[in-house]
Coordinates of C-alpha atoms (C1' of nucleotides) in Angstrom, one line a residue:
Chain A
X1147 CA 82.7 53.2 35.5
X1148 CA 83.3 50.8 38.3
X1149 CA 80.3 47.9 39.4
X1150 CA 80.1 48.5 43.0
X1151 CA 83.3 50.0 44.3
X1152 CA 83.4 51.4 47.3
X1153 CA 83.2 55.2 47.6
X1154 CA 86.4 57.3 49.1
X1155 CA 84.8 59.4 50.7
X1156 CA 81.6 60.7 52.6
X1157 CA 79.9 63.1 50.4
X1158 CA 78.3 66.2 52.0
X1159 CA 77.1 69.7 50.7
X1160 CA 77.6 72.9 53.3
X1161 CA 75.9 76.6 52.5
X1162 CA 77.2 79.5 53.3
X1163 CA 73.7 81.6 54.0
X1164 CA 74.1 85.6 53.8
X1165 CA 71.9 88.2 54.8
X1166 CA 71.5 92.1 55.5
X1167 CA 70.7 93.3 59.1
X1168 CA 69.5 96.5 60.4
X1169 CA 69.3 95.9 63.9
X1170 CA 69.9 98.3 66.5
X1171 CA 72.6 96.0 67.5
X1172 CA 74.0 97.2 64.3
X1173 CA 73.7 100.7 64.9
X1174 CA 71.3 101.4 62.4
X1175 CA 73.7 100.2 59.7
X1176 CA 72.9 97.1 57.6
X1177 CA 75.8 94.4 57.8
X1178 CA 76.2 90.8 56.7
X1179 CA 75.1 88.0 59.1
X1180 CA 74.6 84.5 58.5
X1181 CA 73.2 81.5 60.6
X1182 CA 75.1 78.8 62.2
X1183 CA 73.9 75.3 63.5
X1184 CA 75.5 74.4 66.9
X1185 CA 77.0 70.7 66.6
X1186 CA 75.4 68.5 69.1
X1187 CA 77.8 65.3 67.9
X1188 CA 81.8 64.9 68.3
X1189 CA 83.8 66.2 66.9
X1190 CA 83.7 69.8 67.5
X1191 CA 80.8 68.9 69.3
X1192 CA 78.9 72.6 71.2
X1193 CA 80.6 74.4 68.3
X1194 CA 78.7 76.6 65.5
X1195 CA 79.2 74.8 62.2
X1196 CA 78.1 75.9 58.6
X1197 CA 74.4 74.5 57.8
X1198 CA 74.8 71.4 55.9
X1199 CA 74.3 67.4 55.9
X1200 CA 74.8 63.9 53.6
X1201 CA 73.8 64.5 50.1
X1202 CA 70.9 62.3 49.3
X1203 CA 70.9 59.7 46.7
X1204 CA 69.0 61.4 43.5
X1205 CA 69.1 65.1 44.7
X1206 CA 70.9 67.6 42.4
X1207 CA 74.1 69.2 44.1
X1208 CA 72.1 72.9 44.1
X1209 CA 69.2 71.2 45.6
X1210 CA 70.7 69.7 48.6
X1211 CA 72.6 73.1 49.3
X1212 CA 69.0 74.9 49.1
X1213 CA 67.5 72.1 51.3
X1214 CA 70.0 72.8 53.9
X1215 CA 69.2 76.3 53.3
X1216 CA 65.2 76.2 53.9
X1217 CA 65.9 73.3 57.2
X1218 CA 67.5 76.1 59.1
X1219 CA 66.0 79.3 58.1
X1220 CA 63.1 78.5 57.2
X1221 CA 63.6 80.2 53.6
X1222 CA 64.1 79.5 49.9
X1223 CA 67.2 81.3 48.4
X1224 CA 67.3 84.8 46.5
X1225 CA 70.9 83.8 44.6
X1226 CA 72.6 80.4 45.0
X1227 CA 75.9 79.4 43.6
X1228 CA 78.8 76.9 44.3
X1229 CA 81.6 77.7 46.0
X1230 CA 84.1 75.4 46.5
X1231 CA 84.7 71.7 47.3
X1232 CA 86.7 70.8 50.5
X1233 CA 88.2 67.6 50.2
X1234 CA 92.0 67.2 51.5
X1235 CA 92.1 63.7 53.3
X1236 CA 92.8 65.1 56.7
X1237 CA 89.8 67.9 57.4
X1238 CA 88.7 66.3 60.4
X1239 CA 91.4 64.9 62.4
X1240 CA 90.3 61.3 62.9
X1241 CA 87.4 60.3 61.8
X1242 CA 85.9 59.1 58.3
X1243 CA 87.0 61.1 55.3
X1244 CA 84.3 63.8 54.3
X1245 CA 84.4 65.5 51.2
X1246 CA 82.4 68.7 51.2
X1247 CA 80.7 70.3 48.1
X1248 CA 80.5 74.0 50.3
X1249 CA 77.0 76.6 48.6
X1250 CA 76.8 80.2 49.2
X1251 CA 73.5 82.0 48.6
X1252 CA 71.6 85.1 49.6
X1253 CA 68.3 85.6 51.0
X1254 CA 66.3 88.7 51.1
X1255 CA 66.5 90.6 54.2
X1256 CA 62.9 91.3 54.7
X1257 CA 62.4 87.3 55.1
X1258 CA 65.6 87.3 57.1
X1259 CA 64.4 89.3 59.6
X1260 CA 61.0 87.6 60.1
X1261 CA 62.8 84.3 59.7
X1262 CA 62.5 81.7 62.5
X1263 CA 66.1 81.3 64.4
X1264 CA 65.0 77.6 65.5
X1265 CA 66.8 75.4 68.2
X1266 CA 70.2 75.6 67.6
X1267 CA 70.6 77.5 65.4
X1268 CA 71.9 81.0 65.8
X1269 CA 73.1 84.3 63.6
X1270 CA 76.1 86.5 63.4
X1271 CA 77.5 89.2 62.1
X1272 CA 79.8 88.2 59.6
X1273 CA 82.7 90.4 61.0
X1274 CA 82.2 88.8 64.1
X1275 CA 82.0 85.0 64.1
X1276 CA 82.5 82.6 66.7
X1277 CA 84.8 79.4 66.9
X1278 CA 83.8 77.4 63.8
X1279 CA 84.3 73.8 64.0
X1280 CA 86.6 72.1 61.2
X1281 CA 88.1 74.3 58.7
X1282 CA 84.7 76.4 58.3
X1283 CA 86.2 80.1 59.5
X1284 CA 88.3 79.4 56.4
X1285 CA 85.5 78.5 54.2
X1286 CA 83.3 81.3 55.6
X1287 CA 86.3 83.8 54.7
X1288 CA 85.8 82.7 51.1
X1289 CA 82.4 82.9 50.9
X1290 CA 82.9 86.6 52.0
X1291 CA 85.4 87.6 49.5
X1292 CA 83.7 85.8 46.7
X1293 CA 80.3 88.0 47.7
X1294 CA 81.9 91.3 47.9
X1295 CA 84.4 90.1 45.1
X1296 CA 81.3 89.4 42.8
X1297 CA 79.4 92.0 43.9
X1298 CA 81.4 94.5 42.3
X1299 CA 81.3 93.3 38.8
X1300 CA 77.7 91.6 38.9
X1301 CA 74.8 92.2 39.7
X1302 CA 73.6 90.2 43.0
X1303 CA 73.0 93.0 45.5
X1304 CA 69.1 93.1 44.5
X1305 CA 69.0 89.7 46.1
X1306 CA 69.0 91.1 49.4
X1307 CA 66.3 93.5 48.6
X1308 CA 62.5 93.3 47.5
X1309 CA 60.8 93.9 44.1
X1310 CA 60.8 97.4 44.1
X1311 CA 63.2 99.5 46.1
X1312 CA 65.5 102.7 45.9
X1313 CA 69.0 103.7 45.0
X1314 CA 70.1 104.6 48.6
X1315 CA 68.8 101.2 49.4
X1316 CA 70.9 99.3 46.6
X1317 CA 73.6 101.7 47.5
X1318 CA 73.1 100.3 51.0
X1319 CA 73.3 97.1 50.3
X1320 CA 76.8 97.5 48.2
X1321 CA 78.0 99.9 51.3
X1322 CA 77.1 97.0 53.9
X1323 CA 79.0 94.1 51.7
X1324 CA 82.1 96.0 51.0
X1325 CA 82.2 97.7 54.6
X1326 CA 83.0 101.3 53.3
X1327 CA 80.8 104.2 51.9
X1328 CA 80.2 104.8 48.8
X1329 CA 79.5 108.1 46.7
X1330 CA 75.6 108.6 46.1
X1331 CA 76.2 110.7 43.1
X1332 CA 78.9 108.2 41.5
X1333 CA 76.7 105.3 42.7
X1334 CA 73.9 106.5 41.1
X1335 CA 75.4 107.0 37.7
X1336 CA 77.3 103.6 37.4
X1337 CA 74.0 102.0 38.5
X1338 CA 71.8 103.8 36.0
X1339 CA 74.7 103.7 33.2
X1340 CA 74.9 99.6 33.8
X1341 CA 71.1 99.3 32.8
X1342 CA 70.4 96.8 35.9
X1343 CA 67.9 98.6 36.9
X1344 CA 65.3 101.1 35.5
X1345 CA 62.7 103.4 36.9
X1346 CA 59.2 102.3 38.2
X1347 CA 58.1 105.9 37.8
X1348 CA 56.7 105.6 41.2
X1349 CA 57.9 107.2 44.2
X1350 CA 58.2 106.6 48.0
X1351 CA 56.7 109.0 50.1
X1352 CA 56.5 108.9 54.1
X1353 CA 60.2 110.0 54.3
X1354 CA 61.1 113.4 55.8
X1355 CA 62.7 114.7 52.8
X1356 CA 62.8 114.6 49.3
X1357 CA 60.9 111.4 47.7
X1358 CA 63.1 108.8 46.1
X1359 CA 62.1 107.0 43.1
X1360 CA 61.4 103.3 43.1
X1361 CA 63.7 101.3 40.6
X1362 CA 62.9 98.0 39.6
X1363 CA 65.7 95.2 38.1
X1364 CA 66.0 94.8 34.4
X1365 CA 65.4 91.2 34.3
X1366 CA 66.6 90.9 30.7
X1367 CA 70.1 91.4 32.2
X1368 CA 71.6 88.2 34.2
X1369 CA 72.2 88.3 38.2
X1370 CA 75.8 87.1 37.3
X1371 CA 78.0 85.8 34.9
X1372 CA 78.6 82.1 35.6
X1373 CA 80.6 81.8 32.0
X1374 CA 79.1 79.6 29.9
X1375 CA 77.7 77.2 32.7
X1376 CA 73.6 76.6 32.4
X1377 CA 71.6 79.1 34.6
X1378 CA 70.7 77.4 37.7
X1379 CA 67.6 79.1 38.8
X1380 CA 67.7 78.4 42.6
X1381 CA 65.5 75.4 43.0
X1382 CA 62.4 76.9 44.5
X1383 CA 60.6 73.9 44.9
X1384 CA 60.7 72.7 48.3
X1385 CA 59.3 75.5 50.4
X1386 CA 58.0 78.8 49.8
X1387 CA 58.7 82.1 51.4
X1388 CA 57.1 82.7 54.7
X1389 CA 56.9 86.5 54.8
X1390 CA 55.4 86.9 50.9
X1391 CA 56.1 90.9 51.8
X1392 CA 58.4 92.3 49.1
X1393 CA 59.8 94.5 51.1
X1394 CA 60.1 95.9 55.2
X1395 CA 56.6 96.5 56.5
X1396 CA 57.6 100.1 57.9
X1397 CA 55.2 103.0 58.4
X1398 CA 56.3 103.9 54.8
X1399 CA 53.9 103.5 51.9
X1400 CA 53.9 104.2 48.2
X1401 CA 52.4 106.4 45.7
X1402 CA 52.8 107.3 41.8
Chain B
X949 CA 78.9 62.1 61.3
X950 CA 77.3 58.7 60.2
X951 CA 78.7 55.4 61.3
X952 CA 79.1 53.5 58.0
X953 CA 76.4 55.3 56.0
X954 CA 76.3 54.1 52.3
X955 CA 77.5 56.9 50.2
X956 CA 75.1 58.5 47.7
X957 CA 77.2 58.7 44.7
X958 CA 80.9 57.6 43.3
X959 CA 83.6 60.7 43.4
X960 CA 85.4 61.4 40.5
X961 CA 88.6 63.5 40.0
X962 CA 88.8 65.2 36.6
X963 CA 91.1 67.8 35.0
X964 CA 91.4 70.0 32.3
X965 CA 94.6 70.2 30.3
X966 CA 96.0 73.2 28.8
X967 CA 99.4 73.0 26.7
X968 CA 100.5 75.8 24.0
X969 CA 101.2 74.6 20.7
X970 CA 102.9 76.4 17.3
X971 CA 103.2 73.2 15.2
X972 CA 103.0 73.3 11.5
X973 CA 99.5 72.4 11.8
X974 CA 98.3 75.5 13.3
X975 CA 100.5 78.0 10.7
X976 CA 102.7 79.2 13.0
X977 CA 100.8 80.6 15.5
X978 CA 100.3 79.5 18.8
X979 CA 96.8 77.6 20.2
X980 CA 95.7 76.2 22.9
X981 CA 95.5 72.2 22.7
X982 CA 94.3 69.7 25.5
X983 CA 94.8 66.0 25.7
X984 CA 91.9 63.9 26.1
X985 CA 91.2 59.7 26.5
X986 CA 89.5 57.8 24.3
X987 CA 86.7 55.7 26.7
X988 CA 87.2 51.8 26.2
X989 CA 84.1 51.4 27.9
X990 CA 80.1 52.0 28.0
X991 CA 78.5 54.6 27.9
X992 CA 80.2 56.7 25.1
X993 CA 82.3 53.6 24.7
X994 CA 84.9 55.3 21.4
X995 CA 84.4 58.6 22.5
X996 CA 86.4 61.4 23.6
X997 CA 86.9 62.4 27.5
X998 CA 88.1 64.6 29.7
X999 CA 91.5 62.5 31.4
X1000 CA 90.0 61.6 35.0
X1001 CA 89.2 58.3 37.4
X1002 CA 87.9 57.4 40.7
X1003 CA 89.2 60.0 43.9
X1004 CA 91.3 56.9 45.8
X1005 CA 91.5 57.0 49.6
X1006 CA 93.6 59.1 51.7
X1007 CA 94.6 61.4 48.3
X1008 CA 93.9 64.7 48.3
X1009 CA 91.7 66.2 45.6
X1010 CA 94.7 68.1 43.9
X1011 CA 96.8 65.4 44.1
X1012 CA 94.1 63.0 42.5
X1013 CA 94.6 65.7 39.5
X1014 CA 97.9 66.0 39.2
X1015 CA 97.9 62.1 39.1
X1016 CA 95.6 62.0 36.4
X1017 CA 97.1 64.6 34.6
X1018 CA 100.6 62.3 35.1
X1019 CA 99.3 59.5 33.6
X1020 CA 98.0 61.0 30.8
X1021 CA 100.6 63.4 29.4
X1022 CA 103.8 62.2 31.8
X1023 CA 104.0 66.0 33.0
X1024 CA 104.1 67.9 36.0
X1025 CA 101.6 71.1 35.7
X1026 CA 103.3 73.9 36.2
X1027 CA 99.7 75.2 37.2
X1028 CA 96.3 73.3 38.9
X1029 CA 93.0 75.1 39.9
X1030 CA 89.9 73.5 40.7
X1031 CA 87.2 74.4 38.6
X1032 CA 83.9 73.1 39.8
X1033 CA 81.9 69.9 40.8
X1034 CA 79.4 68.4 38.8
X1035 CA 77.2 66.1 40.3
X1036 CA 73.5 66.3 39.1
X1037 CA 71.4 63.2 39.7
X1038 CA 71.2 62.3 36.1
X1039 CA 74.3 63.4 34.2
X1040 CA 75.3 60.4 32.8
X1041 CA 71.8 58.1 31.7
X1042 CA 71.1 55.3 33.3
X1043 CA 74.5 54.4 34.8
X1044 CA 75.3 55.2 38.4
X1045 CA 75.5 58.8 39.9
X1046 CA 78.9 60.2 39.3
X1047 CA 79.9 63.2 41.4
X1048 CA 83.1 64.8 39.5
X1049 CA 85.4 67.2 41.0
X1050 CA 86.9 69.0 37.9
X1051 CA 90.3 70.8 38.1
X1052 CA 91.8 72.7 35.4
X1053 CA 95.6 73.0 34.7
X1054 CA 98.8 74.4 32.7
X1055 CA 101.6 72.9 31.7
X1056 CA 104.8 74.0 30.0
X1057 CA 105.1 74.1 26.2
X1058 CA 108.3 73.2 25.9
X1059 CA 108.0 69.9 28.2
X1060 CA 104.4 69.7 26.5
X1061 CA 105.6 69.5 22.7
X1062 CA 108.4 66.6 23.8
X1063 CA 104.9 64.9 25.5
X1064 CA 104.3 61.4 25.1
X1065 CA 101.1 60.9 23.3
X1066 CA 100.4 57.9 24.8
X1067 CA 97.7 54.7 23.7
X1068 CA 94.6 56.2 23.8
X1069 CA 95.9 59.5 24.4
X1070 CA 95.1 62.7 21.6
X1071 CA 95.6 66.0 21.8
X1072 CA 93.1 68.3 20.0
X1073 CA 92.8 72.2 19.8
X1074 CA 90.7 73.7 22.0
X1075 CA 89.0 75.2 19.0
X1076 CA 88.2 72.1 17.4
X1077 CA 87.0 69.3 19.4
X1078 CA 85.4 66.0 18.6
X1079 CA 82.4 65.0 20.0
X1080 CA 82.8 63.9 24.0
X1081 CA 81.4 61.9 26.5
X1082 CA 79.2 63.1 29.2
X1083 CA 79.3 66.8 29.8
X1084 CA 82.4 67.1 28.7
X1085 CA 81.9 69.6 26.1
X1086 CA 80.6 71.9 28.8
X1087 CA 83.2 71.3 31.1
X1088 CA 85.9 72.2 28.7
X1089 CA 84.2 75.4 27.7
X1090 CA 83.4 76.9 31.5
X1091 CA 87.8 75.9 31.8
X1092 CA 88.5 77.6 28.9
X1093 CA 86.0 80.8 29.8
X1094 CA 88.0 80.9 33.2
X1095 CA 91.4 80.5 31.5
X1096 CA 90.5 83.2 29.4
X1097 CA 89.1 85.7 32.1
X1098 CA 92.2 84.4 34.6
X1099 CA 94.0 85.7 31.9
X1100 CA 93.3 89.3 32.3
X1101 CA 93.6 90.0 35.7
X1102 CA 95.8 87.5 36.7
X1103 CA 99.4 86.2 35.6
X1104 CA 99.3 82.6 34.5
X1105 CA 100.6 82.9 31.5
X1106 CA 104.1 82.4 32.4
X1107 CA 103.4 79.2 33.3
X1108 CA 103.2 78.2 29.8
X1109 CA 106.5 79.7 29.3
X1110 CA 110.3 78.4 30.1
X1111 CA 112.5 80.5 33.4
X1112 CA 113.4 83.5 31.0
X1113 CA 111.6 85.2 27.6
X1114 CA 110.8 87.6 25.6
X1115 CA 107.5 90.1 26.2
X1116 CA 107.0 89.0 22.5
X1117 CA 106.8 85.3 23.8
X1118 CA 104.7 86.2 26.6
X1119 CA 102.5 88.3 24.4
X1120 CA 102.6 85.3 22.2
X1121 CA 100.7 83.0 25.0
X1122 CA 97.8 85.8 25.9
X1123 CA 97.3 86.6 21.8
X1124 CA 96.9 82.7 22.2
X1125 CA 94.6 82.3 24.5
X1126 CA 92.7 84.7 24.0
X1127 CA 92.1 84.5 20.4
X1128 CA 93.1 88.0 19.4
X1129 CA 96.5 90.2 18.7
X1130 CA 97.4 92.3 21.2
X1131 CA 99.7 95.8 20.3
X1132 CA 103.0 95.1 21.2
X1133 CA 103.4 98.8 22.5
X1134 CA 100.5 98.5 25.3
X1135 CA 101.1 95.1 25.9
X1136 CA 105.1 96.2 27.5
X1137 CA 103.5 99.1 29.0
X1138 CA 101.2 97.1 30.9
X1139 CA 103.1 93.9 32.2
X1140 CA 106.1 96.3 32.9
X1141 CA 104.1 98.9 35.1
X1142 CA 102.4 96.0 36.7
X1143 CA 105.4 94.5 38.3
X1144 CA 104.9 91.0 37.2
X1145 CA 108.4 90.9 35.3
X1146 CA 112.0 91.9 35.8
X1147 CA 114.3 91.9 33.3
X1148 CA 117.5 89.8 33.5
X1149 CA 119.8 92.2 31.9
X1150 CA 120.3 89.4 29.7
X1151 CA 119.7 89.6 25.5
X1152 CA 118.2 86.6 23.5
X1153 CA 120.4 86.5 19.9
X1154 CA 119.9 84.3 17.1
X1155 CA 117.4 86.0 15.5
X1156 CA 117.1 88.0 12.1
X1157 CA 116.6 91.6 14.3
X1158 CA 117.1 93.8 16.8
X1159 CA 117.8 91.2 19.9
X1160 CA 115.3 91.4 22.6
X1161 CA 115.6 91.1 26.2
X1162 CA 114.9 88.2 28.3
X1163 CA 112.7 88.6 31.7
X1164 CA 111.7 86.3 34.3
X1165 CA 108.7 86.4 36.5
X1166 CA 109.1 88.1 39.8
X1167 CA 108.5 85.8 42.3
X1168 CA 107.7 87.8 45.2
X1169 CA 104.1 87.9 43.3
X1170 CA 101.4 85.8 43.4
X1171 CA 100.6 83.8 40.3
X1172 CA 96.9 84.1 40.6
X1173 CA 94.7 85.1 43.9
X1174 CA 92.6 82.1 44.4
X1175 CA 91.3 84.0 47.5
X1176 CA 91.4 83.7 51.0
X1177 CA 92.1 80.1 50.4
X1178 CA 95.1 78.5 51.0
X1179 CA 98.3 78.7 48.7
X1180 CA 97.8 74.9 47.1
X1181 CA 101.6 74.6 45.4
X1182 CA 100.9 71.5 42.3
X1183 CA 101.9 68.6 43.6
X1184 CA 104.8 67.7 42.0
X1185 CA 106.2 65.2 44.0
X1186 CA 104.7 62.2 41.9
X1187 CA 106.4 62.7 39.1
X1188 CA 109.2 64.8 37.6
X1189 CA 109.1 66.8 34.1
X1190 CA 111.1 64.8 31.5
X1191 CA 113.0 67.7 29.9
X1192 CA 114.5 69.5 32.3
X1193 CA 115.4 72.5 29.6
X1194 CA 113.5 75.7 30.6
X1195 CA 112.6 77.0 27.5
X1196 CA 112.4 75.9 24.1
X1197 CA 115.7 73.7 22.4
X1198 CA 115.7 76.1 19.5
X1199 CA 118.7 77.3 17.6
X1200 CA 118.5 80.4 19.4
X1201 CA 121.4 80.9 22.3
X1202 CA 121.5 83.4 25.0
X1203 CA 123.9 85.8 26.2
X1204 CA 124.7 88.9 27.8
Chain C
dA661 C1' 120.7 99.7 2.4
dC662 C1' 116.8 97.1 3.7
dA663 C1' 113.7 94.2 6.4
dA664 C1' 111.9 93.1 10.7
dA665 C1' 111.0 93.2 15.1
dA666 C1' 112.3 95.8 19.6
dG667 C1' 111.3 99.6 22.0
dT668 C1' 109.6 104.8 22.9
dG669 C1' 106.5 108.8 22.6
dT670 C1' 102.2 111.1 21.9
dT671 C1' 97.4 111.7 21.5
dA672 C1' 92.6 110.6 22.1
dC673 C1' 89.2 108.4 24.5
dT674 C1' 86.8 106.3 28.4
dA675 C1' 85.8 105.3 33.1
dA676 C1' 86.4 106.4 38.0
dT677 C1' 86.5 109.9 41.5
dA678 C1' 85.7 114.1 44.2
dC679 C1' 82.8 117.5 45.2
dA680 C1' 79.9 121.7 44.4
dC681 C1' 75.3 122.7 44.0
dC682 C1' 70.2 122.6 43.2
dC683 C1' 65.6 120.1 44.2
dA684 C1' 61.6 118.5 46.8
dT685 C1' 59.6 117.1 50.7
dG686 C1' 58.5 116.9 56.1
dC687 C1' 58.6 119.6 60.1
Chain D
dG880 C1' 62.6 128.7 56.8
dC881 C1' 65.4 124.8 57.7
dA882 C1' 67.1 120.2 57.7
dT883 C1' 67.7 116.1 55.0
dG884 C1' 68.5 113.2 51.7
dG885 C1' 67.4 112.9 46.4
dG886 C1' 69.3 114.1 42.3
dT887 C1' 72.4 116.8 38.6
dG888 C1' 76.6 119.0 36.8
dT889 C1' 81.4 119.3 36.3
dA890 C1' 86.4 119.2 36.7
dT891 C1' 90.3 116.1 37.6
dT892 C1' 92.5 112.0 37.2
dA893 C1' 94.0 107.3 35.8
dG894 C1' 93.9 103.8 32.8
dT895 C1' 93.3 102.0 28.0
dA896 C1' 93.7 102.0 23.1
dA897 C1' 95.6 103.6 18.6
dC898 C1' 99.4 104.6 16.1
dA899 C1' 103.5 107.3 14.5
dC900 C1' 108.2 106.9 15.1
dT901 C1' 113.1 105.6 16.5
dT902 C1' 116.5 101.8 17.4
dT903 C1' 119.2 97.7 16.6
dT904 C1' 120.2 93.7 14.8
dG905 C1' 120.8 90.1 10.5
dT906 C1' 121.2 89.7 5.7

DNA sequence: ACAAAAGTGTTACTAATACACCCATGC
DNA sequence: GCATGGGTGTATTAGTAACACTTTTGT
């Protein structure tokens, strides 16, 4: 519209990174963490902050967020949607006006746990988050809801897991997002009833007990519902996976 | 963070208008129309657009939408939601990168029927648009998706309405947006069990039958969950509604 | 009395839940 | 055999949809 007028506002893009952990910290139980840069500029400077920077001139929106995304994990998004913009003219009490176009995405847990935690940057469980610097405990708070809201009408748990995995995983997965149990039996049936998923006919051997099958996802069927906004693949581009492991490299192996 | 770095793209502030009409036109029954602009300027110069203009300084994103939505159709929404933010490299060819922040918003059908229509100002049905600039066309059909699925779960519709209705009325704004009848039966059952209403006590008269009674909403519960995120009340103070009536100046008369 | 819409009651169907129970493997 | 989780069956419940029917006004 305008010639040259000058812009309002800094323009930056945040992401809000999830993953599944299984540490023994955890207690065996997977839960949500996500990585956090510590700020080494005022303000809020020492504090954890959500990965992000400047968008660059000519770099799609969904880009910049996966950029962000591969400079401090080291990994290239499983899911990646738009969550919010931040914008009110007094975020950061001060200094220059920064309008924030905030990401959330998932990435696989098997990469997750192999991924490098470089300088500065550090992961937490998602129930248990440090002093966040500007108004990002709020924005993280979102990003939670929207991720266990979403997860219970679509289809996005598979992002956390590999190609081929089994129904007490996926249920897994649902039971570490919404942080309460859920019934195998009922699981099972929704799940199978939905037609996400369908059989590999294979099966996993190695545990002590009965051998589960391995399920694969029915990729005619969307991840999730945007409404009648394009598919945005996640922009795969800039850096491959560095684990290209499907899924956890345990003592268990598979067999038809 | 940066000093003075140049930003990467202009920020735009667009919204989404929704208004109820039952003109002549549409036979009685109730559709949804929005106002759009008609563009005096290259690109799409004589098109269609979405109501919308540069984010000014020191104005917070909701307020930049409620501003537009002021100038275009001299109302106050009774409603405002932001939508998304588009901001791919190349959305609008050749011209300079335009990151848009898109709201979406309701206002009253009584106030908007008394609406100036201003230059370069037309309303169109949502069912029947012209061609528009950009991605509009998109833009107007994720809003109406969300309208539509907001619908359901939430309770915006009485935003379209005046203080006190029918259930008839109300069922009149759902059948309307979402493009099917609804039984009258279920329809009571539900909004009654589900708290959203109280009834007055009051009767509405006037008409050719059994006299229905009037409810209003209850306020002690939420319009519509926009999650963990802060309750962001419309910011009305820019400019007040022209008709001050509630509901529609009809023949009709209440009493008790 | 009749029309028309308000409002009530009833039934059928579907989806979610709880839980009992059998199956197949490792030890 | 026994423990363990995989997998199946089933009864109960809650919510939704379809539709017959009664009520109350204006004409």
């Amino acid at each position: 519209m305008a010639e040259h007028e000058r812009a309002s506002a800094m323009l930056a893009v945040s992401t809000v990174i999830f993953a599944l952990r299984s540490d023994e910290l955890t207690g065996g139980r997977a839960q949500v963490w996500l990585p956090l840069v510590r700020r080494i500029r005022a303000p809020f400077e020492g504090c954890w902050a959500l990965p992000g920077g400047p968008l660059r001139v000519d770099e799609d929106l969904a880009y910049a967020a996966a950029r962000t995304l591969a400079d401090t994990t080291g990994l290239a998004p499983r899911y990646l949607e738009q969550l919010y913009t931040f914008g009110d003219a007094v975020r950061s009490p001060g200094d220059e006006r920064v309008v924030s176009i905030v990401y959330w995405a998932l990435v696989g847990s098997a990469e997750a746990e192999a991924a490098t935690a470089g300088e500065n940057v550090g992961w937490f469980s998602a129930d248990d988050l440090p002093e966040l610097a500007f108004d990002h405990k709020l924005i993280v708070e979102y990003a939670l809801w929207r991720l266990r809201t979403k997860m219970e009408y679509s289809r996005i748990a598979h992002a956390f897991l590999g190609e081929r995995f089994t129904l007490a995983q996926l249920r897994e997965v649902h039971e570490a997002v919404l942080g309460r149990p859920l019934d195998p039996a009922n699981f099972r049936r929704t799940i199978e009833s939905s037609g996400a998923v369908v059989a590999t006919g294979d099966y996993l051997t190695g545990t002590r007990h009965r051998p589960p099958r391995l399920y694969r996802y029915n990729d005619s069927i969307d991840l999730a519902d945007a409404g009648p906004l394009p598919r945005q693949q996640p922009p795969f581009g800039l850096r491959q996976n560095r684990s290209t492991a499907e899924h956890r490299p345990t003592p268990e192996s598979e067999q038809s």
